[in-house]
């Protein structure tokens, strides 16, 4: 593996100086001396990611899993002296939006090696990726997960979905009502043995929530990846499968147990990776089974939908200490195509005045018209604006999770025509809330 740590920072170059500097969005510049090109192979990313994430190289097994998903023609590297020093991976994905599935552009592994930070490389990589999507009339929406939540707002990505972490202690496992378990059976196997059941249940759940990604075989391998180095003292990944009277899979849970003891009594920590179910009875049954697992103390799920039914199932949800955090970020690549790729929950006829420095082709006034569940129309207009907002705010409401009314109270959206805010906010919101458990 190439040792990027041996590449020193160019001593005579500072961000925004030099005749070869490239102008980026918002007046930012990529420093002189850097070149940008499409990636050749996943191996080019390895040394950069190793340095960027604290000197922890990917194992061969993990590299094989993520390498199988890699799309070189969609991915970019920045180079200095011919060596990669910054990366951006691009993916052609299909995501459930309000109203149904739509193509989206996934962005991942955006990283800059330490000697080359603060030189505009991330901005330039994102600018090139978004510009290419626009020029090729590719996916109208770009999505990403962020290691640090404060980074991507300045590039027009808004917080599109949230997740909730819960940790249910042994004394708070009671449900508010009875679990209808008639005809349901339970089995615990390895994810490999449950491959078909997991795929079938997840596929059945795809239409239920915005944010869910279609998983082919390679993405399913990513979802059940179980590297020993990432277990942190826990056992291997297990899969709990709930079946109906006819033997068809109705729910599954991916989880693992970490040994722990209190006063000579077992209190294993049970951590849940994901739970999906085809119907409420199966969902309640799989959670009842997780909470009743022998030896288990606290049962923790680090990433659930923000409106997860578990919070309504528990008789004492306060004791589960639900904690909300940011999850998926989204932005409109082409505003008109992004807003017409989804449906709306209420009638909407609104003129949006949009600010978008990163993608200037989105700047200006757009009229959005739609009826509930029907097709939408979004065109440029010279009419007076009803709402004024930025690209980041558009991204926050693209999947139906963000609230225009909340953003207005925060001073990020301006209502220019009385009554427009409430109507538009109701139209953009979606129930249930968006959720994306798939890492990319």
Tab-separated table of C-alpha atoms in Angstrom, residues 197-198 201-206 208-209 212-213 215 240 242 249-254 272-279 282-283 286-287 303 305 435-438:
chain	number	residue	atom	x	y	z
A	197	UNK	CA	-35.188	-14.278	4.562
A	198	UNK	CA	-33.293	-11.016	5.105
A	201	UNK	CA	-38.227	-8.977	4.283
A	202	UNK	CA	-36.099	-5.958	3.442
A	203	UNK	CA	-37.478	-5.892	-0.115
A	204	UNK	CA	-41.035	-5.970	1.234
A	205	UNK	CA	-40.241	-3.022	3.524
A	206	UNK	CA	-38.663	-0.837	0.823
A	208	UNK	CA	-42.631	1.865	3.555
A	209	UNK	CA	-40.108	4.620	4.261
A	212	UNK	CA	-34.365	3.109	2.227
A	213	UNK	CA	-31.950	1.947	-0.462
A	215	UNK	CA	-29.950	-3.652	-1.963
A	240	UNK	CA	-33.242	-13.567	14.503
A	242	UNK	CA	-39.622	-14.522	12.547
A	249	UNK	CA	-40.196	-14.797	6.677
A	250	UNK	CA	-42.072	-11.901	8.288
A	251	UNK	CA	-39.316	-10.119	10.263
A	252	UNK	CA	-35.625	-10.234	11.078
A	253	UNK	CA	-33.167	-8.621	13.480
A	254	UNK	CA	-29.380	-8.446	13.160
A	272	UNK	CA	-29.123	-4.428	17.602
A	273	UNK	CA	-27.884	-3.440	14.152
A	274	UNK	CA	-31.224	-3.344	12.332
A	275	UNK	CA	-34.784	-4.645	12.535
A	276	UNK	CA	-37.278	-4.937	9.684
A	277	UNK	CA	-40.734	-6.487	9.623
A	278	UNK	CA	-43.514	-6.914	7.085
A	279	UNK	CA	-46.341	-6.177	9.560
A	282	UNK	CA	-44.096	-9.523	13.408
A	283	UNK	CA	-42.345	-6.308	14.441
A	286	UNK	CA	-39.195	-9.802	17.042
A	287	UNK	CA	-38.641	-6.992	19.552
A	303	UNK	CA	-29.830	3.423	14.806
A	305	UNK	CA	-36.106	5.413	12.709
A	435	UNK	CA	-34.558	6.466	7.485
A	436	UNK	CA	-31.391	5.058	5.867
A	437	UNK	CA	-29.551	2.296	7.756
A	438	UNK	CA	-27.322	1.374	4.782
